[in-house]
């Protein structure tokens, strides 16, 4: 099983924390964000890790014990990291998508159980959605709810599906939860995602896409909504807390106290 982590950005809102290291290497509770991620992913069965890197990419390192255990780690370079957002950055790893993959943002920490939930998904696209998302925003002044990738979910003959997801896409009072940035794409889901990107790319990186003024600045959620419009079922994989996004210095301070309690 393969996981692709997009870790190309700098993370300016973390201030001096990222002046000499990329965002994914910032320490949370005594351990780099990336190390927490890859350990959880490996425990969920990932044997291949692909990391898309950009800002200070040569300073990204994975735990030596992980490599010694037989997990293969490959780096993909994004030389345009300063101008690109998540979606464009992900597609620098286009060649790694065949057969399906587990996807993760590089600025989140999560319980190992959440990685197992994503890895076990048998749907074409499975999105990890936190139903207790409001709890995360209590006292979170520097990252307001307007920046949450909220999701609406509807019931259908095949079960619940994510109807819409993204920042400012779903009103808070209509949201079932927040997409945390952890997802699973089957081989068919990866092909559908690649198809969305290929068609959008024909208009050029400067053309609008989804809610983004330019394709190069699009979020993954823009592509997910395009998939939903085309008929791909986005299955919600529900969790109840035990994750954090590290976007600001405030987030980092708040996360230190809780991450080590997530034992499983």
Coordinates of C-alpha atoms in Angstrom, one line a residue:
X1 CA 0.0 0.0 0.0
X2 CA 1.2 3.5 -0.8
X3 CA 0.7 6.9 0.8
X4 CA 1.4 10.2 -0.9
X5 CA 2.1 13.2 1.4
X6 CA 2.2 16.7 0.0
X7 CA 4.8 18.5 1.9
X8 CA 6.0 21.3 -0.4
X9 CA 4.8 24.5 1.3
X10 CA 6.6 26.7 3.8
X11 CA 3.9 27.4 6.4
X12 CA 4.5 31.1 6.9
X13 CA 1.8 31.4 9.5
X14 CA 4.0 29.3 11.9
X15 CA 6.4 32.3 11.9
X16 CA 10.0 31.5 13.0
X17 CA 9.2 27.8 13.4
X18 CA 9.7 27.4 9.6
X19 CA 12.6 29.8 9.0
X20 CA 15.1 26.9 8.8
X21 CA 12.9 23.8 8.3
X22 CA 9.8 23.0 6.3
X23 CA 6.4 22.9 8.0
X24 CA 6.2 19.2 8.1
X25 CA 9.4 19.0 10.2
X26 CA 8.1 21.3 13.0
X27 CA 7.9 19.4 16.3
X28 CA 4.6 18.7 18.0
X29 CA 4.8 17.1 21.4
X30 CA 8.4 16.3 20.9
X31 CA 8.2 14.8 17.5
X32 CA 8.1 16.2 14.0
X33 CA 4.7 16.3 12.3
X34 CA 5.9 14.2 9.5
X35 CA 7.3 11.5 11.8
X36 CA 3.9 11.2 13.6
X37 CA 2.2 10.8 10.2
X38 CA 4.5 8.2 8.7
X39 CA 4.5 6.1 11.8
X40 CA 0.7 6.1 11.9
X41 CA 0.6 5.3 8.2
X42 CA 3.1 2.5 8.5
X43 CA 1.2 1.0 11.4
X44 CA -1.9 1.0 9.0
X45 CA 0.0 -1.1 6.5
X46 CA 1.7 1.5 4.2
X47 CA 4.8 0.0 2.7
X48 CA 5.6 2.8 0.3
X49 CA 5.7 6.5 1.2
X50 CA 6.0 9.2 -1.4
X51 CA 6.7 12.7 -0.2
X52 CA 6.2 15.7 -2.5
X53 CA 8.7 18.3 -1.3
X54 CA 9.5 21.9 -2.1
X55 CA 10.6 24.5 0.5
X56 CA 13.8 23.3 2.1
X57 CA 13.0 19.9 0.8
X58 CA 16.5 18.6 1.5
X59 CA 15.8 19.0 5.2
X60 CA 12.9 16.5 5.2
X61 CA 13.8 13.3 6.9
X62 CA 11.9 10.2 8.0
X63 CA 12.6 8.1 11.0
X64 CA 15.6 5.7 10.4
X65 CA 13.7 2.9 12.1
X66 CA 10.9 3.2 9.6
X67 CA 13.3 2.7 6.7
X68 CA 15.0 -0.2 8.5
X69 CA 11.7 -1.9 8.9
X70 CA 11.4 -2.1 5.2
X71 CA 9.2 0.9 4.3
X72 CA 10.3 2.4 1.0
X73 CA 10.5 6.2 0.9
X74 CA 10.7 8.2 -2.3
X75 CA 10.8 12.0 -2.7
X76 CA 9.2 13.9 -5.6
X77 CA 10.4 17.4 -6.2
X78 CA 8.0 20.4 -6.8
X79 CA 10.2 23.2 -8.1
X80 CA 7.1 25.4 -8.4
X81 CA 6.1 25.1 -4.7
X82 CA 6.1 28.9 -4.1
X83 CA 3.3 29.4 -6.7
X84 CA 1.3 26.2 -6.4
X85 CA -1.3 25.0 -4.0
X86 CA -2.2 21.5 -2.8
X87 CA -3.7 20.1 -6.0
X88 CA -1.0 21.2 -8.4
X89 CA 1.6 20.0 -5.9
X90 CA 0.0 16.6 -5.6
X91 CA 0.2 16.1 -9.4
X92 CA 3.9 16.3 -9.4
X93 CA 3.5 12.8 -8.1
X94 CA 1.1 11.8 -10.9
X95 CA 3.3 8.8 -11.8
X96 CA 2.9 7.4 -8.3
X97 CA -0.9 7.2 -8.4
X98 CA -1.4 4.0 -10.4
X99 CA -3.1 1.3 -8.3
X100 CA -4.5 3.8 -5.7
X101 CA -3.0 5.5 -2.7
X102 CA -3.7 7.1 0.6
X103 CA -3.3 10.9 0.6
X104 CA -2.4 13.2 3.4
X105 CA -1.7 16.9 4.0
X106 CA 1.6 17.4 5.7
X107 CA 0.4 19.7 8.4
X108 CA -1.9 17.4 10.2
X109 CA -1.4 15.0 13.1
X110 CA -3.9 12.2 13.7
X111 CA -4.4 9.0 15.7
X112 CA -3.2 5.8 14.2
X113 CA -6.8 4.5 14.2
X114 CA -7.6 7.2 11.6
X115 CA -4.9 6.0 9.3
X116 CA -6.3 2.4 9.6
X117 CA -9.8 3.7 8.9
X118 CA -8.6 5.4 5.7
X119 CA -6.5 2.4 4.6
X120 CA -9.4 0.0 5.1
X121 CA -11.7 2.0 2.8
X122 CA -13.0 0.0 -0.2
X123 CA -14.7 2.9 -1.9
X124 CA -13.3 4.7 -4.9
X125 CA -12.8 7.8 -2.7
X126 CA -12.9 7.8 1.1
X127 CA -12.6 11.1 3.0
X128 CA -11.9 11.2 6.7
X129 CA -14.5 13.6 8.2
X130 CA -14.4 14.8 11.8
X131 CA -17.9 15.0 13.3
X132 CA -16.6 16.9 16.4
X133 CA -15.1 19.6 14.3
X134 CA -16.6 22.4 16.3
X135 CA -14.6 21.4 19.3
X136 CA -11.4 22.2 17.5
X137 CA -12.4 25.8 16.8
X138 CA -13.3 26.7 20.4
X139 CA -10.7 29.4 21.3
X140 CA -9.0 29.0 17.9
X141 CA -8.7 32.7 17.1
X142 CA -6.1 32.7 14.4
X143 CA -7.8 30.0 12.2
X144 CA -11.5 30.8 12.0
X145 CA -14.3 28.5 10.9
X146 CA -14.3 30.2 7.5
X147 CA -11.0 28.3 6.8
X148 CA -12.4 24.9 7.7
X149 CA -12.9 22.4 4.9
X150 CA -16.4 21.6 5.9
X151 CA -18.4 18.8 4.3
X152 CA -22.1 18.2 3.7
X153 CA -23.3 14.6 3.5
X154 CA -26.4 13.2 1.9
X155 CA -27.9 9.7 2.1
X156 CA -28.5 7.6 -1.0
X157 CA -29.2 4.0 -2.0
X158 CA -25.6 3.1 -1.6
X159 CA -25.2 4.8 1.7
X160 CA -24.0 8.3 2.7
X161 CA -21.9 10.3 0.4
X162 CA -20.1 13.6 0.6
X163 CA -22.0 16.1 -1.5
X164 CA -19.8 19.2 -1.1
X165 CA -16.5 19.9 0.7
X166 CA -14.2 22.8 1.1
X167 CA -13.5 26.3 2.5
X168 CA -16.6 28.6 2.3
X169 CA -18.3 25.9 0.3
X170 CA -20.6 24.5 3.0
X171 CA -22.3 26.7 5.6
X172 CA -21.4 25.8 9.1
X173 CA -25.0 25.0 10.1
X174 CA -25.2 22.5 7.2
X175 CA -21.9 20.8 7.8
X176 CA -21.8 17.2 9.1
X177 CA -18.0 17.5 9.7
X178 CA -14.6 18.8 8.6
X179 CA -12.4 17.0 6.0
X180 CA -9.1 16.6 7.9
X181 CA -6.9 16.2 4.8
X182 CA -6.6 12.4 5.0
X183 CA -8.2 10.4 2.1
X184 CA -8.0 7.1 0.3
X185 CA -8.2 6.7 -3.5
X186 CA -8.7 3.3 -5.0
X187 CA -7.2 2.6 -8.4
X188 CA -10.5 3.7 -10.0
X189 CA -10.6 6.7 -7.8
X190 CA -7.1 7.7 -8.7
X191 CA -7.9 7.4 -12.4
X192 CA -11.0 9.6 -11.9
X193 CA -8.9 12.2 -10.1
X194 CA -6.3 12.1 -12.8
X195 CA -9.1 12.6 -15.4
X196 CA -10.3 15.7 -13.6
X197 CA -6.8 17.1 -13.5
X198 CA -6.1 16.3 -17.1
X199 CA -9.2 18.1 -18.3
X200 CA -8.6 21.1 -16.1
X201 CA -5.0 21.2 -17.2
X202 CA -6.0 21.7 -20.8
X203 CA -7.1 25.2 -20.0
X204 CA -3.8 26.1 -18.4
X205 CA -2.6 26.6 -14.9
X206 CA -3.8 30.2 -14.9
X207 CA -7.4 29.3 -15.8
X208 CA -10.1 29.2 -13.1
X209 CA -11.0 25.9 -11.6
X210 CA -13.6 25.2 -9.0
X211 CA -13.6 28.0 -6.5
X212 CA -10.0 28.9 -7.3
X213 CA -9.2 31.9 -9.5
X214 CA -6.3 29.9 -11.0
X215 CA -5.9 26.1 -11.3
X216 CA -2.4 26.3 -9.8
X217 CA -3.9 27.7 -6.6
X218 CA -6.7 25.1 -6.4
X219 CA -7.3 23.0 -3.3
X220 CA -7.8 19.2 -3.4
X221 CA -11.4 20.0 -2.4
X222 CA -11.9 21.7 -5.8
X223 CA -11.1 18.4 -7.5
X224 CA -13.2 16.4 -5.0
X225 CA -16.2 18.5 -5.9
X226 CA -15.5 18.0 -9.6
X227 CA -15.4 14.3 -8.9
X228 CA -18.8 14.4 -7.1
X229 CA -20.3 16.4 -10.0
X230 CA -19.1 13.7 -12.4
X231 CA -20.8 10.9 -10.4
X232 CA -17.9 9.6 -8.3
X233 CA -19.1 8.7 -4.9
X234 CA -17.1 10.3 -2.1
X235 CA -17.7 8.2 1.0
X236 CA -17.4 9.9 4.4
X237 CA -15.1 8.0 6.9
X238 CA -16.3 9.4 10.2
X239 CA -14.1 10.1 13.2
X240 CA -14.7 12.0 16.4
X241 CA -11.7 14.2 17.1
X242 CA -8.2 13.0 17.9
X243 CA -6.5 15.0 15.2
X244 CA -5.1 18.5 14.8
X245 CA -4.2 20.8 11.9
X246 CA -1.0 22.8 12.6
X247 CA -1.5 26.0 10.6
X248 CA -0.6 28.8 13.1
X249 CA 1.6 29.2 16.1
X250 CA -1.6 29.1 18.2
X251 CA -2.4 25.7 16.7
X252 CA 1.0 24.4 17.5
X253 CA 0.8 25.6 21.1
X254 CA -2.6 23.9 21.6
X255 CA -1.5 20.6 19.9
X256 CA 1.5 20.0 22.2
X257 CA -0.8 19.0 25.1
X258 CA -2.9 16.4 23.3
X259 CA -1.1 14.5 20.7
X260 CA 0.7 12.1 23.0
X261 CA -2.7 10.8 24.3
X262 CA -3.6 9.2 21.0
X263 CA -2.3 5.7 21.6
X264 CA -4.3 3.9 18.9

